[in-house]
Each structure stands twice: as C-alpha cells, then as structure tokens.
C-alpha cells in the first residue's frame, strides 16, 4: 500500500510522551536493540547522526552517539514503530564543516532515512543545514547553539528562519551568553572583562551575546580578541594582560580554552576564565583549565533530573567507555522526538517512503511532549521552548555545579 501525502500536527498541539523504557538496552557497540517479538516485517528505518567521533571533540560526539543508541535500543524494545526496526547510522564529521556536509549527503541518499541527529558544532551545522534542507530531511541538533542557525544574521532586528527542516533541543547562545554575563557581573562582581573568541560560528556568537549583556549590567569589555586556530597564544595573553581585566570570557571549545587559561596564568593574568558549554568538559581541565574557572551549560545536569535517572542508569549498564557528557540527555530527547514523529507520520498507512520526509518535518514542528530534560516543544524558528542554564566551576580538578544561572 503506497504512502499518501498528508498534513501532520500543524493545526494544533500534538501531545506526546517520551517514555523511558530501559529494558532491552544493547551493549556499548550496538546500534539497535532487539525488539524480540516486535513485528519488523516492513524493514529497517534509519536515524542518522552527524557528530565529531574522532579528533579533539570525540568525547562529545561519542557521548551523543551512545545516547542515541540508548534511545533507539529502547524504542526497538518497546516496538515503538509498528512494522519497523530502527537503526542508528553514525557519521563522523571530525568537527569539519566540509566533512559534515559530505556526511549529511551520504545519509540523505538512503531512502530509509527518517531524520538526522546533530551535529555538535554550529559551524558544521551551517554546512549541513542546506544539504538536509534540500532533501527535506528533518534535523534535530542536541548541541548546535548559534542563534543564527534558526534566526539568521539579524536575529534581533529581523529574525528569519532559512531552513524549516532544522530544530534543536538545546537553548541558543542568545540565552547562554547573557546568562554568563549576568552571573559574572552580579554574583562574581567581575565587571571589567576581556572577551576572547576562536573565530568560529559558536565562539564568536556566544562571545558577542556575552558582551552585549555585560554592557547592560554596567560592565565593560576592556579587550576584544578574535584568536582563530594558529594565532600565537602569547599575542593573546599580551593583549589581555595590558587591559588588566577582572575576568576573561572565552568563546570557544575546551581543546583551546584549557591551554589559554594556563597561558594567561603563566603570563601573569591570574583572573578566572569563564566560557560557555564548549568548555564544560573534563578535557578543559586536563588541557590546562585552572581552579576557579567558570562555565555555563544548557539545561540542568541530567543526573539531577528525576526523569533522567533511568536514562543515566541505562547508559551506565550499557557499559560505554565514554561519559554521557553535556549533550547526551539532549541527544536522547532528540532521538525520541524523531521516533515519535515517525510514528505519527506513518499513522495513516504504515509504509515509509522518502515522500514522507516533509511529514516528518511537520510532525517535529508540532511536537509537544515531556523529555528527560524537561517539557519539549519548538517555536516557529525551530528553537526549543526551555531555556535553563547551569553554572559550573572548576573545583579540585573537575567541573562542579554551582547552581542555576539567575
């Protein structure tokens, strides 16, 4: 029976519940669970994932991949999509936009692909968006936070959504950057701040949002430095030291943020470094991050959420060598959004064809449900409705929760 085009979930709120079923989880190497007595006579549907699975950010990408596996294993165990088995197909983008675009194109050519999770890097997301958009493949990112991805270059004065296929389960830099500025100025009483960014989409974006909010709090950006990869670190330290800041805000990721913190201290700049979710990773500390450095991350820690405890336990039992990380819970939720949307897109006759991909987009847009990170729904730009931000501090060689950002 052929699939028929139809409108899904756009005329009102579609209520869904992301069930946390922990039975039947596969091992660390698995990509799909055994559904046992499930009817899978119609074949396999693929959930794609694009993430950095190798290189300096591999720990982030592998935590995302493993979390997607947990979600899909559970979906198979509960026979979530009648007639179908689900499988995760992971692609390594190596944190490189060109590689990410190629990975997305590879996934999009698979007629069994129902949607894509990822990527992590906002710069990679910029390259992946047009590829998946052209193929009408829905994309749900659990990590790309640049505001421009959903609202364009003029996000405040003239927001414009370029790709109807792009959604995310994490709050944007427009939430996280201001939260960091408010916390640093009000709670830490640091008002003379040097702002350094790595020149990438994420780093420059969150640094700009931080700087704008700092000004509204009576603070001052005493130095603004863009330091793309390869910029002499001594040059950055010299510029920052000359400005005599109370603190340094770094827009970038932990492989460069940790060494920058160490270099600043070695150059006589002993003030704390603060950054966004890109530095809140154990690798920041091992790379040189110092005691007292601060970071923000989107959402509360998953281990503190009652709804996420079963997920955390299922992840632990699966035996993955990598930690869940800051994006595992958001990946788990994103995967379940795709699963639920597939069920609703297939509701009429149960047969998948690529012609249903626009229905998947509409189903995700109309999604309303409860995830392990909190209530989930998407606004007209594809941004998630939740905007919680948590502050962390390096204490005794590890990131420790300070509390929610006010």
mmCIF file of N, CA and C in Angstrom, residues 104-159:
data_model
loop_
_atom_site.group_PDB
_atom_site.id
_atom_site.type_symbol
_atom_site.label_atom_id
_atom_site.label_comp_id
_atom_site.label_asym_id
_atom_site.label_seq_id
_atom_site.Cartn_x
_atom_site.Cartn_y
_atom_site.Cartn_z
ATOM 1 N N UNK A 104 26.309 14.376 5.664
ATOM 2 C CA UNK A 104 24.864 14.594 5.539
ATOM 3 C C UNK A 104 24.365 14.135 4.178
ATOM 4 N N UNK A 105 25.137 14.400 3.136
ATOM 5 C CA UNK A 105 24.746 13.977 1.789
ATOM 6 C C UNK A 105 24.687 12.461 1.692
ATOM 7 N N UNK A 106 25.636 11.790 2.329
ATOM 8 C CA UNK A 106 25.634 10.325 2.336
ATOM 9 C C UNK A 106 24.369 9.788 3.007
ATOM 10 N N UNK A 107 24.027 10.361 4.144
ATOM 11 C CA UNK A 107 22.824 9.918 4.848
ATOM 12 C C UNK A 107 21.562 10.199 4.030
ATOM 13 N N UNK A 108 21.493 11.374 3.427
ATOM 14 C CA UNK A 108 20.281 11.786 2.709
ATOM 15 C C UNK A 108 19.978 10.883 1.531
ATOM 16 N N UNK A 109 21.005 10.220 0.982
ATOM 17 C CA UNK A 109 20.783 9.326 -0.164
ATOM 18 C C UNK A 109 20.126 8.013 0.228
ATOM 19 N N UNK A 110 20.069 7.732 1.523
ATOM 20 C CA UNK A 110 19.462 6.473 1.989
ATOM 21 C C UNK A 110 17.946 6.640 2.043
ATOM 22 N N UNK A 111 17.181 5.911 1.251
ATOM 23 C CA UNK A 111 15.724 6.082 1.250
ATOM 24 C C UNK A 111 15.054 5.690 2.558
ATOM 25 N N UNK A 112 15.753 4.954 3.412
ATOM 26 C CA UNK A 112 15.172 4.549 4.691
ATOM 27 C C UNK A 112 15.432 5.559 5.802
ATOM 28 N N UNK A 113 16.139 6.662 5.478
ATOM 29 C CA UNK A 113 16.467 7.684 6.486
ATOM 30 C C UNK A 113 15.221 8.480 6.860
ATOM 31 N N UNK A 114 14.922 8.546 8.167
ATOM 32 C CA UNK A 114 13.756 9.313 8.620
ATOM 33 C C UNK A 114 14.141 10.665 9.205
ATOM 34 N N UNK A 115 15.397 10.836 9.593
ATOM 35 C CA UNK A 115 15.837 12.096 10.180
ATOM 36 C C UNK A 115 17.266 11.993 10.648
ATOM 37 N N UNK A 116 17.844 13.146 10.998
ATOM 38 C CA UNK A 116 19.253 13.203 11.398
ATOM 39 C C UNK A 116 19.393 13.913 12.733
ATOM 40 N N UNK A 117 20.204 13.352 13.606
ATOM 41 C CA UNK A 117 20.577 13.967 14.871
ATOM 42 C C UNK A 117 21.924 14.662 14.705
ATOM 43 N N UNK A 118 22.069 15.856 15.289
ATOM 44 C CA UNK A 118 23.342 16.554 15.217
ATOM 45 C C UNK A 118 23.285 17.682 14.219
ATOM 46 N N UNK A 119 24.450 18.303 13.990
ATOM 47 C CA UNK A 119 25.734 17.993 14.598
ATOM 48 C C UNK A 119 25.918 18.702 15.936
ATOM 49 N N UNK A 120 27.171 18.683 16.425
ATOM 50 C CA UNK A 120 27.504 19.389 17.652
ATOM 51 C C UNK A 120 27.956 20.811 17.351
ATOM 52 N N UNK A 121 28.920 20.953 16.455
ATOM 53 C CA UNK A 121 29.488 22.271 16.149
ATOM 54 C C UNK A 121 28.528 23.110 15.313
ATOM 55 N N UNK A 122 28.353 24.367 15.691
ATOM 56 C CA UNK A 122 27.480 25.256 14.934
ATOM 57 C C UNK A 122 28.016 25.521 13.533
ATOM 58 N N UNK A 123 29.348 25.588 13.392
ATOM 59 C CA UNK A 123 29.925 25.805 12.066
ATOM 60 C C UNK A 123 29.637 24.624 11.150
ATOM 61 N N UNK A 124 29.632 23.429 11.698
ATOM 62 C CA UNK A 124 29.281 22.243 10.915
ATOM 63 C C UNK A 124 27.791 22.269 10.579
ATOM 64 N N UNK A 125 26.980 22.693 11.539
ATOM 65 C CA UNK A 125 25.535 22.775 11.305
ATOM 66 C C UNK A 125 25.228 23.702 10.136
ATOM 67 N N UNK A 126 25.964 24.800 10.020
ATOM 68 C CA UNK A 126 25.754 25.724 8.902
ATOM 69 C C UNK A 126 25.948 25.036 7.563
ATOM 70 N N UNK A 127 26.903 24.110 7.500
ATOM 71 C CA UNK A 127 27.180 23.397 6.254
ATOM 72 C C UNK A 127 26.203 22.252 6.027
ATOM 73 N N UNK A 128 25.710 21.662 7.090
ATOM 74 C CA UNK A 128 24.795 20.523 6.982
ATOM 75 C C UNK A 128 23.370 20.970 6.650
ATOM 76 N N UNK A 129 22.957 22.119 7.192
ATOM 77 C CA UNK A 129 21.585 22.600 7.004
ATOM 78 C C UNK A 129 21.124 22.596 5.546
ATOM 79 N N UNK A 130 21.863 23.226 4.616
ATOM 80 C CA UNK A 130 21.371 23.264 3.238
ATOM 81 C C UNK A 130 21.299 21.894 2.578
ATOM 82 N N UNK A 131 22.195 20.993 2.951
ATOM 83 C CA UNK A 131 22.193 19.645 2.367
ATOM 84 C C UNK A 131 20.927 18.899 2.766
ATOM 85 N N UNK A 132 20.618 18.893 4.060
ATOM 86 C CA UNK A 132 19.432 18.192 4.537
ATOM 87 C C UNK A 132 18.162 18.944 4.157
ATOM 88 N N UNK A 133 18.228 20.275 4.144
ATOM 89 C CA UNK A 133 17.066 21.057 3.746
ATOM 90 C C UNK A 133 16.653 20.770 2.311
ATOM 91 N N UNK A 134 17.637 20.667 1.428
ATOM 92 C CA UNK A 134 17.358 20.372 0.016
ATOM 93 C C UNK A 134 16.687 19.009 -0.139
ATOM 94 N N UNK A 135 17.042 18.066 0.741
ATOM 95 C CA UNK A 135 16.478 16.715 0.672
ATOM 96 C C UNK A 135 15.223 16.553 1.530
ATOM 97 N N UNK A 136 14.762 17.640 2.152
ATOM 98 C CA UNK A 136 13.580 17.604 3.028
ATOM 99 C C UNK A 136 13.759 16.656 4.217
ATOM 100 N N UNK A 137 15.000 16.498 4.667
ATOM 101 C CA UNK A 137 15.280 15.622 5.806
ATOM 102 C C UNK A 137 15.270 16.449 7.088
ATOM 103 N N UNK A 138 14.460 16.045 8.053
ATOM 104 C CA UNK A 138 14.395 16.774 9.308
ATOM 105 C C UNK A 138 15.678 16.546 10.104
ATOM 106 N N UNK A 139 16.130 17.605 10.761
ATOM 107 C CA UNK A 139 17.386 17.585 11.516
ATOM 108 C C UNK A 139 17.119 18.139 12.903
ATOM 109 N N UNK A 140 17.506 17.401 13.942
ATOM 110 C CA UNK A 140 17.348 17.868 15.316
ATOM 111 C C UNK A 140 18.717 17.846 15.980
ATOM 112 N N UNK A 141 19.247 19.024 16.276
ATOM 113 C CA UNK A 141 20.574 19.105 16.883
ATOM 114 C C UNK A 141 20.473 19.164 18.399
ATOM 115 N N UNK A 142 21.253 18.337 19.085
ATOM 116 C CA UNK A 142 21.317 18.420 20.546
ATOM 117 C C UNK A 142 22.486 19.257 21.048
ATOM 118 N N UNK A 143 23.193 19.959 20.123
ATOM 119 C CA UNK A 143 24.373 20.675 20.576
ATOM 120 C C UNK A 143 24.690 21.983 19.890
ATOM 121 N N UNK A 144 24.169 22.234 18.699
ATOM 122 C CA UNK A 144 24.498 23.455 17.959
ATOM 123 C C UNK A 144 23.692 24.622 18.516
ATOM 124 N N UNK A 145 24.366 25.621 19.065
ATOM 125 C CA UNK A 145 23.665 26.672 19.812
ATOM 126 C C UNK A 145 23.706 28.055 19.173
ATOM 127 N N UNK A 146 24.404 28.232 18.054
ATOM 128 C CA UNK A 146 24.491 29.553 17.430
ATOM 129 C C UNK A 146 23.095 30.059 17.064
ATOM 130 N N UNK A 147 22.776 31.250 17.494
ATOM 131 C CA UNK A 147 21.445 31.818 17.265
ATOM 132 C C UNK A 147 21.137 31.953 15.783
ATOM 133 N N UNK A 148 22.144 32.244 14.972
ATOM 134 C CA UNK A 148 21.933 32.473 13.547
ATOM 135 C C UNK A 148 21.425 31.236 12.817
ATOM 136 N N UNK A 149 21.608 30.057 13.374
ATOM 137 C CA UNK A 149 21.172 28.833 12.702
ATOM 138 C C UNK A 149 19.661 28.790 12.520
ATOM 139 N N UNK A 150 18.932 29.403 13.444
ATOM 140 C CA UNK A 150 17.481 29.398 13.356
ATOM 141 C C UNK A 150 16.902 30.764 13.020
ATOM 142 N N UNK A 151 17.618 31.833 13.348
ATOM 143 C CA UNK A 151 17.046 33.170 13.204
ATOM 144 C C UNK A 151 17.810 34.080 12.252
ATOM 145 N N UNK A 152 18.824 33.550 11.604
ATOM 146 C CA UNK A 152 19.546 34.315 10.611
ATOM 147 C C UNK A 152 20.527 35.313 11.191
ATOM 148 N N UNK A 153 21.141 36.093 10.311
ATOM 149 C CA UNK A 153 22.194 37.023 10.717
ATOM 150 C C UNK A 153 21.671 38.178 11.553
ATOM 151 N N UNK A 154 20.416 38.563 11.348
ATOM 152 C CA UNK A 154 19.826 39.670 12.108
ATOM 153 C C UNK A 154 18.773 39.114 13.072
ATOM 154 N N UNK A 155 19.257 38.317 14.024
ATOM 155 C CA UNK A 155 18.352 37.559 14.889
ATOM 156 C C UNK A 155 17.442 38.435 15.729
ATOM 157 N N UNK A 156 17.886 39.632 16.084
ATOM 158 C CA UNK A 156 17.097 40.502 16.950
ATOM 159 C C UNK A 156 16.200 41.422 16.133
ATOM 160 N N UNK A 157 16.776 42.102 15.156
ATOM 161 C CA UNK A 157 16.020 43.118 14.415
ATOM 162 C C UNK A 157 15.163 42.534 13.294
ATOM 163 N N UNK A 158 15.630 41.451 12.673
ATOM 164 C CA UNK A 158 14.870 40.858 11.565
ATOM 165 C C UNK A 158 15.098 39.356 11.511
ATOM 166 N N UNK A 159 14.595 38.616 12.505
ATOM 167 C CA UNK A 159 14.813 37.169 12.523
ATOM 168 C C UNK A 159 14.178 36.495 11.307
#
